[in-house]
Coordinates of C-alpha atoms and ligand atoms in Angstrom, one line a residue:
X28 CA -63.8 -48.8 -47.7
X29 CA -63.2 -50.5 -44.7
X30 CA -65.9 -53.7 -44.3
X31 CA -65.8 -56.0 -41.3
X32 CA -66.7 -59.4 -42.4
X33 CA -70.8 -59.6 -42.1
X34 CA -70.8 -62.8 -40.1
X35 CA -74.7 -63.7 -40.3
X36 CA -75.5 -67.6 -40.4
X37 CA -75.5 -69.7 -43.5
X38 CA -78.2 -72.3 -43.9
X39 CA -76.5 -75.8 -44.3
X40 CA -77.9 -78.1 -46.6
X41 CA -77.9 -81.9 -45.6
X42 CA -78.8 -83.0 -48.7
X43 CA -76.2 -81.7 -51.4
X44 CA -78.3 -83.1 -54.0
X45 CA -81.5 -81.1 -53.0
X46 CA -81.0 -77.3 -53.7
X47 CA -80.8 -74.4 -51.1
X48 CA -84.1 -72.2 -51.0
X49 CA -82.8 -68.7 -52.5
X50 CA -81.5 -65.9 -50.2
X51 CA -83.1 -62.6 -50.4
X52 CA -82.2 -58.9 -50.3
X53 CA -85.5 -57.2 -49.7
X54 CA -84.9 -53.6 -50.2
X55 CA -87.6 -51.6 -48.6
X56 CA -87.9 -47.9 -47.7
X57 CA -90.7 -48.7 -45.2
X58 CA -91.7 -51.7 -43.1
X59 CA -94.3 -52.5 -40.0
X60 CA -94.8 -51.5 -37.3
X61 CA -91.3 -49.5 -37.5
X62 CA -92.3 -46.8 -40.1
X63 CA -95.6 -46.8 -42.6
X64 CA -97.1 -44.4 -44.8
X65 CA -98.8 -47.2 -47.1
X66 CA -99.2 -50.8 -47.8
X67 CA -96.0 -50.8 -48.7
X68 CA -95.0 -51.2 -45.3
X69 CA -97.5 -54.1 -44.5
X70 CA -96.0 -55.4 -47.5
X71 CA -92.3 -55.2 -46.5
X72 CA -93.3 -56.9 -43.3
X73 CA -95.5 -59.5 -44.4
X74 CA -94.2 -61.0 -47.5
X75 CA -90.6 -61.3 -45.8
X76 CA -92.4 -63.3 -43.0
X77 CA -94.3 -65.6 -45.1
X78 CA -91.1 -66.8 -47.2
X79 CA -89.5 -67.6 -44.4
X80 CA -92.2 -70.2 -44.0
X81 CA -91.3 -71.2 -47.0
X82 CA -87.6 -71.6 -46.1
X83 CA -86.5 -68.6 -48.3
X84 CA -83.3 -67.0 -46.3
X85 CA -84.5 -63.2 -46.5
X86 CA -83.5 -60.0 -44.8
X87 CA -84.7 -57.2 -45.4
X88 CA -82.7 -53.8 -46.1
X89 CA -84.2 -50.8 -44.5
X90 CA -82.8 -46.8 -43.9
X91 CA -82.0 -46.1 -40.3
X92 CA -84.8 -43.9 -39.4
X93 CA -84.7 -42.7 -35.7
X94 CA -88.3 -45.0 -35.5
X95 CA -86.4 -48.3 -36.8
X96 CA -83.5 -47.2 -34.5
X97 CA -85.7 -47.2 -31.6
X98 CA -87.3 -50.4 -32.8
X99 CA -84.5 -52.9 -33.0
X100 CA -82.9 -55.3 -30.8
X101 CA -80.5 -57.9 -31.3
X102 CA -78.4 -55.3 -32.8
X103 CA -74.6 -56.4 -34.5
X104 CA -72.7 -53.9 -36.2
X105 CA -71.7 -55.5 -39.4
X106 CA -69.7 -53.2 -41.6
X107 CA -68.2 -49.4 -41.9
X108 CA -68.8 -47.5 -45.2
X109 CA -66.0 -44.1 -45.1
X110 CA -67.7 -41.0 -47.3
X111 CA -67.6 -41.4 -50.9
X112 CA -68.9 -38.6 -53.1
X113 CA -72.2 -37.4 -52.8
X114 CA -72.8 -40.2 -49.7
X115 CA -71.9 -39.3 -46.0
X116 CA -69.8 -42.2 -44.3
X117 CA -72.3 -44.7 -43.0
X118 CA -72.8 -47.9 -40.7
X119 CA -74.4 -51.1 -41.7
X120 CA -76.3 -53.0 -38.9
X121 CA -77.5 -56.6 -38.4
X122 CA -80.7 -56.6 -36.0
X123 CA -83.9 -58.4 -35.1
X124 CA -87.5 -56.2 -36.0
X125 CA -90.2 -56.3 -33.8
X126 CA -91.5 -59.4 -35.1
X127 CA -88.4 -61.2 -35.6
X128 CA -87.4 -60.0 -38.7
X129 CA -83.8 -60.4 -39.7
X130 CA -82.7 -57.0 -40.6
X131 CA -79.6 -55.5 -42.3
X132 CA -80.1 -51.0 -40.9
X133 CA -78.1 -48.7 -43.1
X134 CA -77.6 -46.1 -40.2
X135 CA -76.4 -42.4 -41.5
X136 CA -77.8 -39.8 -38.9
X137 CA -77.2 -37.5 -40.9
X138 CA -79.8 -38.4 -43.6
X139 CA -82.3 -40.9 -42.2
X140 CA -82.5 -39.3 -38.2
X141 CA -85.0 -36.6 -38.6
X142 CA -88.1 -35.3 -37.2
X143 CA -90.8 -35.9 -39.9
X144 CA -91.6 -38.7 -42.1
X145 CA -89.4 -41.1 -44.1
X146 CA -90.1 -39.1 -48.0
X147 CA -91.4 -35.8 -46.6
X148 CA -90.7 -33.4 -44.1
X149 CA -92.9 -32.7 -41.4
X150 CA -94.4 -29.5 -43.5
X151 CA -95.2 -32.2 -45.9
X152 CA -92.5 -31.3 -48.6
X153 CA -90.3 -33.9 -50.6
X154 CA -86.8 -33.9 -48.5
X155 CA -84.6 -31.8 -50.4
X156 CA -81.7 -34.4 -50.4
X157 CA -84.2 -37.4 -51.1
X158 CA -81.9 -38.5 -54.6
X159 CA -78.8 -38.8 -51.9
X160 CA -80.7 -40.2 -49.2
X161 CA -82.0 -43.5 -51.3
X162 CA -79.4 -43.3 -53.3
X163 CA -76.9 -44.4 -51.1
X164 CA -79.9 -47.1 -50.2
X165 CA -79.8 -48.1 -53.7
X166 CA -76.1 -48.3 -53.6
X167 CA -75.6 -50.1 -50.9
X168 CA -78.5 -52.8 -51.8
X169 CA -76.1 -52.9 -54.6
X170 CA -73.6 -53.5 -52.6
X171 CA -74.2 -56.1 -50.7
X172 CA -75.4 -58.0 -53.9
X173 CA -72.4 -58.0 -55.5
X174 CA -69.6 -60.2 -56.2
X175 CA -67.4 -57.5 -54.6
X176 CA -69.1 -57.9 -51.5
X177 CA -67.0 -58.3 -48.3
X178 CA -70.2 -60.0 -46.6
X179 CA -70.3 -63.8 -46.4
X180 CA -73.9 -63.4 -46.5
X181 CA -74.7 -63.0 -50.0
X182 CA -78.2 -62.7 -52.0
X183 CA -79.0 -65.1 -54.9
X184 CA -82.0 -62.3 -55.6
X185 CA -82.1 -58.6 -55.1
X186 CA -85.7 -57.4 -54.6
X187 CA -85.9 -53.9 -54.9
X188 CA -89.3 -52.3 -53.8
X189 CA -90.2 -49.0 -55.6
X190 CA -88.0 -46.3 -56.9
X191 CA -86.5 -45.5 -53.3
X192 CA -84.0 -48.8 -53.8
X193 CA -84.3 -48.3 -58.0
X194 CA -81.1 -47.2 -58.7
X195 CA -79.4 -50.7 -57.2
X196 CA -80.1 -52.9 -60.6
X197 CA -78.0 -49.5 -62.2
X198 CA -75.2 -49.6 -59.7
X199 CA -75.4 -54.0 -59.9
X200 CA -74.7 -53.3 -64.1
X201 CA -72.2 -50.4 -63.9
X202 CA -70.1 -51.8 -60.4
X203 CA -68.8 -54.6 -61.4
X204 CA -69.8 -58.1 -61.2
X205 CA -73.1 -58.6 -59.6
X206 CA -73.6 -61.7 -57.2
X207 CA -77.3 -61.2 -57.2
X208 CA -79.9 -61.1 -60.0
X209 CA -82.2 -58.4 -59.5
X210 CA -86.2 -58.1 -59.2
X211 CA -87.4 -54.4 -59.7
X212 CA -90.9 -54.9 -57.5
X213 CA -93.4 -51.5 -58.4
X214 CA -96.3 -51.1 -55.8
X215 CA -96.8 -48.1 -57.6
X216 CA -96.1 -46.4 -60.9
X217 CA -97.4 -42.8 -59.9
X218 CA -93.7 -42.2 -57.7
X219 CA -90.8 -42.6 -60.2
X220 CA -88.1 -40.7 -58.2
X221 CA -86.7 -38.0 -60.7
X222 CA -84.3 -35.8 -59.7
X223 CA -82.2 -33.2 -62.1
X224 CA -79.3 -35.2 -64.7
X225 CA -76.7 -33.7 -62.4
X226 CA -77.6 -36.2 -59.7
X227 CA -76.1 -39.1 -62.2
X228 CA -72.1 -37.9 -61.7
X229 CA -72.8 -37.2 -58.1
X230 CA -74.2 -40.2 -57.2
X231 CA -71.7 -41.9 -58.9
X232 CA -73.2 -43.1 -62.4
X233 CA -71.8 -43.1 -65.2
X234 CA -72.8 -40.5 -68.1
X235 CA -74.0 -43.4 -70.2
X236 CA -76.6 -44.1 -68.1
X237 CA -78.3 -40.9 -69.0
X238 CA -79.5 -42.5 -72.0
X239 CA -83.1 -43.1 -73.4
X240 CA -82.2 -46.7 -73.4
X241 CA -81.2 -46.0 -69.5
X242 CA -82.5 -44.0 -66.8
X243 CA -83.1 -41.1 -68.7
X244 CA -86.5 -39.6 -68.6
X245 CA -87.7 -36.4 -70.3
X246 CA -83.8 -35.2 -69.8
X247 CA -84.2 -36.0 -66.1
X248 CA -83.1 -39.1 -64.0
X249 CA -85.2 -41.1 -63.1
X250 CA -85.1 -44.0 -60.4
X251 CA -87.9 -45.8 -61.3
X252 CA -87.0 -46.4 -64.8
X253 CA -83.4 -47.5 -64.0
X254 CA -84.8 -50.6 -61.9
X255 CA -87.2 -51.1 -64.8
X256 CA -84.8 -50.8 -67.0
X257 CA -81.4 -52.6 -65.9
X258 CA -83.3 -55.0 -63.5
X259 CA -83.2 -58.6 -64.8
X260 CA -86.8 -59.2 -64.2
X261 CA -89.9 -57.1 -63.0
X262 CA -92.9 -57.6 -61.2
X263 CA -95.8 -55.5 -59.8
X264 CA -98.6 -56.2 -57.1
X265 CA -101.8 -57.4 -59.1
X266 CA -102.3 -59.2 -62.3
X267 CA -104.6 -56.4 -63.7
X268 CA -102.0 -53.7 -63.0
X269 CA -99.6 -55.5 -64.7
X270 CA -101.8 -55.6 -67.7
X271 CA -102.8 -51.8 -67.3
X272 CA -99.1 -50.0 -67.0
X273 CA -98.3 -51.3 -70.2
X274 CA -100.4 -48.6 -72.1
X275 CA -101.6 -45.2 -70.9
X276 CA -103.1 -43.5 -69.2
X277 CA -101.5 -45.6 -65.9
X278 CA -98.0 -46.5 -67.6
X279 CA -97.5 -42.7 -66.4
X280 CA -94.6 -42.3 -69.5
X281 CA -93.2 -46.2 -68.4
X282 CA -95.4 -47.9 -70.4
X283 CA -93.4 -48.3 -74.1
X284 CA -89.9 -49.4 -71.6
X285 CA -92.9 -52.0 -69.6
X286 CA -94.5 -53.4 -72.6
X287 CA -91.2 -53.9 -74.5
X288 CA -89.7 -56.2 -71.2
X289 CA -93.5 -57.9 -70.6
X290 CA -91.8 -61.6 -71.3
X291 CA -89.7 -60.9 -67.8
X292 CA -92.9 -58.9 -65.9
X293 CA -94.8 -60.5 -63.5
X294 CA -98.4 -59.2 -61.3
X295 CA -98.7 -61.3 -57.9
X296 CA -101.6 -60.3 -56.1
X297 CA -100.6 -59.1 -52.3
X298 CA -101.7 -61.2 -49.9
X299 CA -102.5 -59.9 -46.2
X300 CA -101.1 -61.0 -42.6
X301 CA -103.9 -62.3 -41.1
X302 CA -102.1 -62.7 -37.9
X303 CA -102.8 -58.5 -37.7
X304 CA -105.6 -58.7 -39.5
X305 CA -108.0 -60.7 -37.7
X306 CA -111.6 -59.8 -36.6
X307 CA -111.5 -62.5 -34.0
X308 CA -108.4 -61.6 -32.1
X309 CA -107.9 -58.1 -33.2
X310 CA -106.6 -56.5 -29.5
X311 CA -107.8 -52.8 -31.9
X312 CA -111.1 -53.8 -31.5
X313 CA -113.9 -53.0 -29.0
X314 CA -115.7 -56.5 -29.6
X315 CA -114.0 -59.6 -30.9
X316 CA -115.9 -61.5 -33.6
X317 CA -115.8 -64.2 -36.9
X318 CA -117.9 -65.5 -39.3
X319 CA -120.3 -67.2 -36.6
X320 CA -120.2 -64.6 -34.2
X321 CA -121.2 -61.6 -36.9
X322 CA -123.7 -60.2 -34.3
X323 CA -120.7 -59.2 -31.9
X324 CA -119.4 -57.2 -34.6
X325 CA -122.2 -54.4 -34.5
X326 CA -120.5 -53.5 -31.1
X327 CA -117.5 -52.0 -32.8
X328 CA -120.2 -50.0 -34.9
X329 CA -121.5 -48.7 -31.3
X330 CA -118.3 -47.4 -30.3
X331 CA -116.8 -46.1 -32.9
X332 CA -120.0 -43.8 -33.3
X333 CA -119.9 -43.4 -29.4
X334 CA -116.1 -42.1 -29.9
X335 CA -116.6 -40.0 -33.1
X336 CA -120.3 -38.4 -32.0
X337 CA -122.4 -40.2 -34.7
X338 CA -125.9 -40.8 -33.6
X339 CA -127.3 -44.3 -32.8
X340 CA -129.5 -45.2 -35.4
X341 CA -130.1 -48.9 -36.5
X342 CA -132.0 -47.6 -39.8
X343 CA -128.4 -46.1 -40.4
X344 CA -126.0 -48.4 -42.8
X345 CA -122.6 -46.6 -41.7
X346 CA -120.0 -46.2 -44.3
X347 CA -116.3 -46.3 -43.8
X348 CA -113.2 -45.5 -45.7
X349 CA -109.4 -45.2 -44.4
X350 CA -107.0 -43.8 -47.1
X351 CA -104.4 -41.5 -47.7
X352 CA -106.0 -38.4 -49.3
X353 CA -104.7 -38.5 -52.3
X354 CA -106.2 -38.1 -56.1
X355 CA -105.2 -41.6 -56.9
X356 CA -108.2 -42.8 -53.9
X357 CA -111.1 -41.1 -55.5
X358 CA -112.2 -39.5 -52.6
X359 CA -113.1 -36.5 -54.7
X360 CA -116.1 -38.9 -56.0
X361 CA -117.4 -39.4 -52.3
X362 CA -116.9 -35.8 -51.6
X363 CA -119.3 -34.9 -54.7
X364 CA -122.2 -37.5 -54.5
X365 CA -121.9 -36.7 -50.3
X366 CA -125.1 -35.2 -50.3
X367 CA -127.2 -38.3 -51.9
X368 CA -125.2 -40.9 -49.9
X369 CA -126.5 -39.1 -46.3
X370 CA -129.9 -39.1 -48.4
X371 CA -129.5 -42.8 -48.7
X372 CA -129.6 -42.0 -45.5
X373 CA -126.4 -43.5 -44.4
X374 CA -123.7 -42.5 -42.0
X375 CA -119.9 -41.9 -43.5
X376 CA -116.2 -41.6 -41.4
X377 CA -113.4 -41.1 -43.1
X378 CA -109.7 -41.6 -41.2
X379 CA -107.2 -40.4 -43.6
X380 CA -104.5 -37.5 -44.2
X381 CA -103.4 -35.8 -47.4
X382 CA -104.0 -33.2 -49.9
X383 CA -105.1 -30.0 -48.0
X384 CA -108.1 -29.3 -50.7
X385 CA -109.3 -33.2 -49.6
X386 CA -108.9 -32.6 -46.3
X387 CA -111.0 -29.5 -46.1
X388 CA -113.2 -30.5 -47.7
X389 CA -114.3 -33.4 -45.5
X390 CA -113.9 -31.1 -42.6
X391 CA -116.3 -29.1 -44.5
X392 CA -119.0 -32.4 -45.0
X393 CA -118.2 -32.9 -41.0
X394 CA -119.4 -29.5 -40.0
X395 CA -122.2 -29.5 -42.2
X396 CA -123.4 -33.1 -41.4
X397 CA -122.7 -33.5 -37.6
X398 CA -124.1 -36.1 -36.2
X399 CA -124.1 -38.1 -39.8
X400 CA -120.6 -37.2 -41.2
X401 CA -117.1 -37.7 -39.4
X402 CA -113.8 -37.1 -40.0
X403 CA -110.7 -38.0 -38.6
X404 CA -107.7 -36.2 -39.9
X405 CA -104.5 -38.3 -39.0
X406 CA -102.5 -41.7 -39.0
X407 CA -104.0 -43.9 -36.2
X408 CA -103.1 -47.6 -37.1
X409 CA -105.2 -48.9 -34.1
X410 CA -108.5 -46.8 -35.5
X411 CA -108.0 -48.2 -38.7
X412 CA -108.5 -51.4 -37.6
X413 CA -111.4 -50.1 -35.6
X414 CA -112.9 -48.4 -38.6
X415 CA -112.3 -51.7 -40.7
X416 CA -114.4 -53.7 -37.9
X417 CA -117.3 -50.9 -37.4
X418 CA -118.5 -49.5 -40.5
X419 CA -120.9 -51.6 -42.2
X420 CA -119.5 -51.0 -45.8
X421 CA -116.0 -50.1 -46.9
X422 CA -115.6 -47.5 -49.7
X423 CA -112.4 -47.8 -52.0
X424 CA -113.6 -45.9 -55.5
X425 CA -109.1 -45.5 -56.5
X426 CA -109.1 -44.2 -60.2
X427 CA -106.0 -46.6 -60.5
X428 CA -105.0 -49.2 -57.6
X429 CA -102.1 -51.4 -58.3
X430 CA -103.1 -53.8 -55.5
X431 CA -104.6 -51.9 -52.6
X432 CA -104.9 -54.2 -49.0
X433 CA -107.8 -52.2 -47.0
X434 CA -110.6 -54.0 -49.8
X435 CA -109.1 -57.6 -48.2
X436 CA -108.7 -56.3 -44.9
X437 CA -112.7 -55.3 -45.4
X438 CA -113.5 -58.4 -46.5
X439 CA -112.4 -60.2 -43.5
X440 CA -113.6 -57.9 -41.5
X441 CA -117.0 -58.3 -43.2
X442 CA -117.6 -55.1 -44.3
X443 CA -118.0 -55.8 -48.0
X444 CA -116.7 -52.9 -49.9
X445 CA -117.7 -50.8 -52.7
X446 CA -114.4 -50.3 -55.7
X447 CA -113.6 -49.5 -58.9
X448 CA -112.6 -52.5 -61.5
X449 CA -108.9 -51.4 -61.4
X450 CA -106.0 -53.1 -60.5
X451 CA -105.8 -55.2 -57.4
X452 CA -109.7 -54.2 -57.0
X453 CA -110.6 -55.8 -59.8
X454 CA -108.4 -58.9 -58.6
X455 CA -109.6 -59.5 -55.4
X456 CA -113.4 -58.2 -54.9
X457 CA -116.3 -60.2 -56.8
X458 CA -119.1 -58.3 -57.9
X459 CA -122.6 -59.0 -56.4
X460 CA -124.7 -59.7 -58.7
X461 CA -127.6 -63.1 -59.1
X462 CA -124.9 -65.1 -60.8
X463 CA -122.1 -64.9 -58.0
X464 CA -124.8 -64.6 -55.3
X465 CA -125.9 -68.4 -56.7
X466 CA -122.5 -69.8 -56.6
X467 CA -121.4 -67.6 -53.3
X468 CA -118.7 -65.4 -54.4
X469 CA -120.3 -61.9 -54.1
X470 CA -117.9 -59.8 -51.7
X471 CA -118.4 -56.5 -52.6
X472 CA -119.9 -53.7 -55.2
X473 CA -117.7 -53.4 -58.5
X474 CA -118.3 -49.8 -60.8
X475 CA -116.4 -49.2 -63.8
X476 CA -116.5 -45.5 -64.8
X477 CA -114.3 -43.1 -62.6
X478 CA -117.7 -40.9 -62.2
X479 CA -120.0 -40.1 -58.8
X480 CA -122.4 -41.3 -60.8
X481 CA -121.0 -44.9 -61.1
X482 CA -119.8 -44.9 -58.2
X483 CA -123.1 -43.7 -56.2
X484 CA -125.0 -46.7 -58.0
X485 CA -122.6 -49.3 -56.6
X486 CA -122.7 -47.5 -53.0
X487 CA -126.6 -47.4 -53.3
X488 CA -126.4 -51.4 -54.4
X489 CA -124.6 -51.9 -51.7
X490 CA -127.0 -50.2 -49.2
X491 CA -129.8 -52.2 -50.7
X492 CA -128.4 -55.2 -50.2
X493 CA -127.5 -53.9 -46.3
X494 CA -130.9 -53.6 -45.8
X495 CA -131.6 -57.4 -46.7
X496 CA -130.1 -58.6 -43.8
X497 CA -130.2 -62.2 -45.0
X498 CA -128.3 -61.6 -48.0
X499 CA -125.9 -59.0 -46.2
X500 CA -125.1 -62.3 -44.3
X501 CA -124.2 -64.1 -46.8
X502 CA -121.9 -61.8 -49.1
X503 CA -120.4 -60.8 -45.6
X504 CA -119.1 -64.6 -44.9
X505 CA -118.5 -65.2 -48.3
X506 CA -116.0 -62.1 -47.8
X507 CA -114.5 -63.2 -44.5
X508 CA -114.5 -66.8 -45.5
X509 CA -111.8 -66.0 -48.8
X510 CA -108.2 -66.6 -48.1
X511 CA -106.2 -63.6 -48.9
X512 CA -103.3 -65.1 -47.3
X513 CA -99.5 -65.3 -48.7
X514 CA -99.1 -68.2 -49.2
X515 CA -100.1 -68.8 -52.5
X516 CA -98.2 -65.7 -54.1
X517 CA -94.9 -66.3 -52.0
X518 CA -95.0 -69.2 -53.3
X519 CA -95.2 -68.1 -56.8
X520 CA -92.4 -65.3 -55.9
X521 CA -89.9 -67.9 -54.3
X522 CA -90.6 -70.5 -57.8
X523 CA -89.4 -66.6 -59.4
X524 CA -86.6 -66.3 -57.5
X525 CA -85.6 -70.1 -58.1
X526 CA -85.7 -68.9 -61.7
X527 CA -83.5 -66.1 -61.3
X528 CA -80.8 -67.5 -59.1
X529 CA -77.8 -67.0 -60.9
X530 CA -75.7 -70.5 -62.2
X531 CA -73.5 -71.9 -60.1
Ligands
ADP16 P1 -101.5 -47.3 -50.4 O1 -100.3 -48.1 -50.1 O2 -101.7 -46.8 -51.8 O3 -101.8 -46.2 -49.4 P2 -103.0 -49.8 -49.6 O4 -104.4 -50.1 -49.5 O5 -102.1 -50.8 -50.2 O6 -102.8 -48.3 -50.2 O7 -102.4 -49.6 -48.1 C1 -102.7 -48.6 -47.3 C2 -102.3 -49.0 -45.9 O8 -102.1 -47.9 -45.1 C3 -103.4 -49.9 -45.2 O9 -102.8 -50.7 -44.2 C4 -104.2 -48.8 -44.5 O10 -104.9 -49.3 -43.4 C5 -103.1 -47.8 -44.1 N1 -103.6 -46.5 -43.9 C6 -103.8 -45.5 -44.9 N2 -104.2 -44.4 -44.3 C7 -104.2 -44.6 -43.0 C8 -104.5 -43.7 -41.9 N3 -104.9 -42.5 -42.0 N4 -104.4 -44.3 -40.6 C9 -104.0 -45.5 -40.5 N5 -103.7 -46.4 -41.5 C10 -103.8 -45.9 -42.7
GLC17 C1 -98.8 -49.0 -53.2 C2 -100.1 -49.1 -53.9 C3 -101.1 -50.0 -53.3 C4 -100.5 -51.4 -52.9 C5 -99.3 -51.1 -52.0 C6 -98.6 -52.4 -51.6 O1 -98.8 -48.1 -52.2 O2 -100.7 -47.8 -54.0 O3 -102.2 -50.3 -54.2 O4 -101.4 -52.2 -52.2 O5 -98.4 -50.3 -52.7 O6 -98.1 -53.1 -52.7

């Protein structure tokens, strides 16, 4: 291995008897505005950003896709890693994101340049070499965490984000002595990154890992479970979902290894940026507005069914939703009550890509309701905010949701939304009802069972209460008037890290 010496700067402390804030390895496979398929990405941008505020000395780790490439500025190449087994020789790169982040790129054309996104190809398939690809992530996360390390820069904390960086608390236990103690972060449980046992010699693991007590899963290897299980503490994106992957149905097989390590799991609720996210300054949006200026917003309602051919009809409450199409979002439930919610009547748009049978058939509702029903098939960051500012209600009915952001993003938008009490939902939207309309804390419409008939009495709540324009008012400010920001919940992360930084 030949590894210049990674010369990035060291914070100096002036008062030896005060300690240092941590330094951070953020491992993420995604991060805005340089690649997104999920809130992962906003989280891998935002969270980074706010502990700097907090003086925490992070950089974040991210693959070399050609879109990060073309991103980054400031670039320094930092180290040179020769082939070794299954892993093609690759570069390590210190740059600056978009927004200032401090970034260390692991660039390896050969796995992370491609046309297509960053875990499917562009037909929509799994990349066949996905267990090398972040497995030389993972290793290299590991890597530069451990005592081994060549870099001067070292972690006190390894945060790895979801199985794509999963394997690094294996390679931190099986490579020698670790400088770094290591946080296993799940956004979501659904993805566990299993590939066949004969990935374990080639990517350089030892047999005894393949253990039930190990990564082993069902005879297969599992990335996922080897963060969960070799990481020294764990953490996930909402209180509730902490609570619920620790029995089925949404431990999803994890939840005996989850429940057994609770005393070192953690749920911090995701906060938003509300530098991107803000209705007032939002450059996305047709008409700027806030809390006082909630008039101005019905502009954005104008275009967006100017743009998407929705007739103009004040009787009409319009309904919005912006997910990825995907079981987990419930959007079979709006597809089956879609009938009674026109009959409402109300208007729906839906921005979102996916499974093909979800995607036909809101192409189908579109056809069959135009005029009243639109779809937009696609990614289009700058529509979702649109959508977000325009619609009158949000819809989010996710049989599981282990944080979810577009419910806050709704909220300050002032387009209350309409969930199911699970996960991050039930953490961050207050159900209207008399008794939180009294103390003003009603921000949305809360339904339990994962049926269109739940959910269509929530939606058809939440239309009442549209029509009540008095009331609308209020759950609307009470909504953008909440502060979903980080700073609470980096906070609680960098008083975790403090905990986890290893003696000195
Ligand atoms: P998940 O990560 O499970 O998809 P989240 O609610 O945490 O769910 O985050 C989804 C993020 O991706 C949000 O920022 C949302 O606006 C964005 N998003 C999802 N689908 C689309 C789309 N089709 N176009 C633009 N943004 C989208
Ligand atoms: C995952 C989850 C989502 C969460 C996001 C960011 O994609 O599905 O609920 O908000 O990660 O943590």
């Amino acid at each position: 291995m030949i590894w210049n010496k990674l010369a990035l700067p060291r914070i100096e402390s002036l008062r030896p008897d005060v300690p240092l804030p941590p330094r951070l390895l953020f491992a993420a496979s995604e991060a805005t505005p340089m690649t997104k398929t999920g809130g992962l990405a906003d989280v891998a941008a935002a969270l980074p950003a706010a502990l700097r505020e907090l003086e925490v000395d992070v950089r974040v780790l991210l693959p070399g896709y050609s879109s990060v490439l073309s991103a980054i500025t400031h670039v320094q190449p930092l180290a040179e890693l020769p082939a070794l087994g299954a892993f093609p020789a690759c570069k390590l790169l210190a740059a600056q994101g978009p927004d200032r982040q401090q970034l260390i790129v692991l660039a390896c054309p050969e796995l992370y340049e491609r046309a297509g996104g960053p875990y499917l190809d562009a037909a929509g398939k799994d990349w066949p070499d996905n267990a090398v690809r972040f497995g030389l992530f993972s290793y290299v996360a590991a890597l530069l965490s451990a005592d081994s390390s060549p870099c001067e820069w070292r972690p006190d904390v390894l945060q790895c984000n979801d199985w794509q960086s999963g394997l690094a608390p294996a390679y931190l236990r099986f490579g020698g002595r670790p400088h770094a103690s290591s946080l296993m972060t799940v956004h979501n449980l659904a993805y566990q990154g299993i590939f066949a046992p004969s990935f374990v010699p080639r990517l350089g693991l030892p047999s005894q890992s393949l253990h039930i007590d190990g990564l082993e899963y069902h005879g297969n290897m599992s990335f996922l479970k080897a963060g969960l299980f070799y990481a020294d503490r764990i953490s996930t994106v909402s209180p509730t979902y902490a609570r619920e992957i620790q029995s089925e149905p949404l431990g999803f097989g994890l939840h005996g290894l989850l429940a057994g390590r609770n005393a070192v799991l953690d749920g911090i609720l995701n906060g938003i940026d509300e530098r991107a996210w803000n209705p007032a300054t939002d450059p996305a949006l047709h008409t700027n507005y806030d809390a006082d200026r909630l008039p101005d917003k019905a502009r954005n309602k104008t275009e967006l069914r100017r743009r998407f051919g929705l007739r103009q009809n004040p009787e009409l409450p319009l309904l919005g939703i912006v997910s990825r199409l995907i079981a987990q979002k419930g959007i079979d439930l709006v597809v089956a009550c879609a009938e009674r919610l026109v009959a409402l009547p109300a208007q729906i748009i839906v921005l979102g890509t996916g499974d093909a049978d979800i995607e036909h058939d809101l192409a189908a509702l579109a056809r069959d309701h135009a005029g009243t029903v639109a779809f937009m098939r696609g990614f289009d960051e700058s529509l979702s905010h649109l959508i977000e500012a325009g619609a009158d209600i949000f819809l989010m009915p996710s049989r599981f949701e282990p944080c979810g952001l577009n419910q806050m993003y709704s909220q300050r938008y002032g387009t209350p939304p309409v969930v199911r009490r699970t996960g991050g939902l039930a953490d961050s939207v207050v159900d209207c009802t008399p008794a939180t309309l009294a103390i003003d804390s009603a921000t949305g419409f809360v339904f339990d069972s994962p049926t269109p008939a739940a959910f269509l009495a929530a939606a058809t709540r939440a239309v009442h209460t549209w029509r009540q324009p008095d009331l609308w008012r209020q759950v609307q400010r009470n909504g953008m008037t909440r502060n979903f920001s980080w700073t609470a919940s980096a906070r609680r992360y960098r008083d975790l890290y403090q905990t986890m930084r290893p003696a000195t």
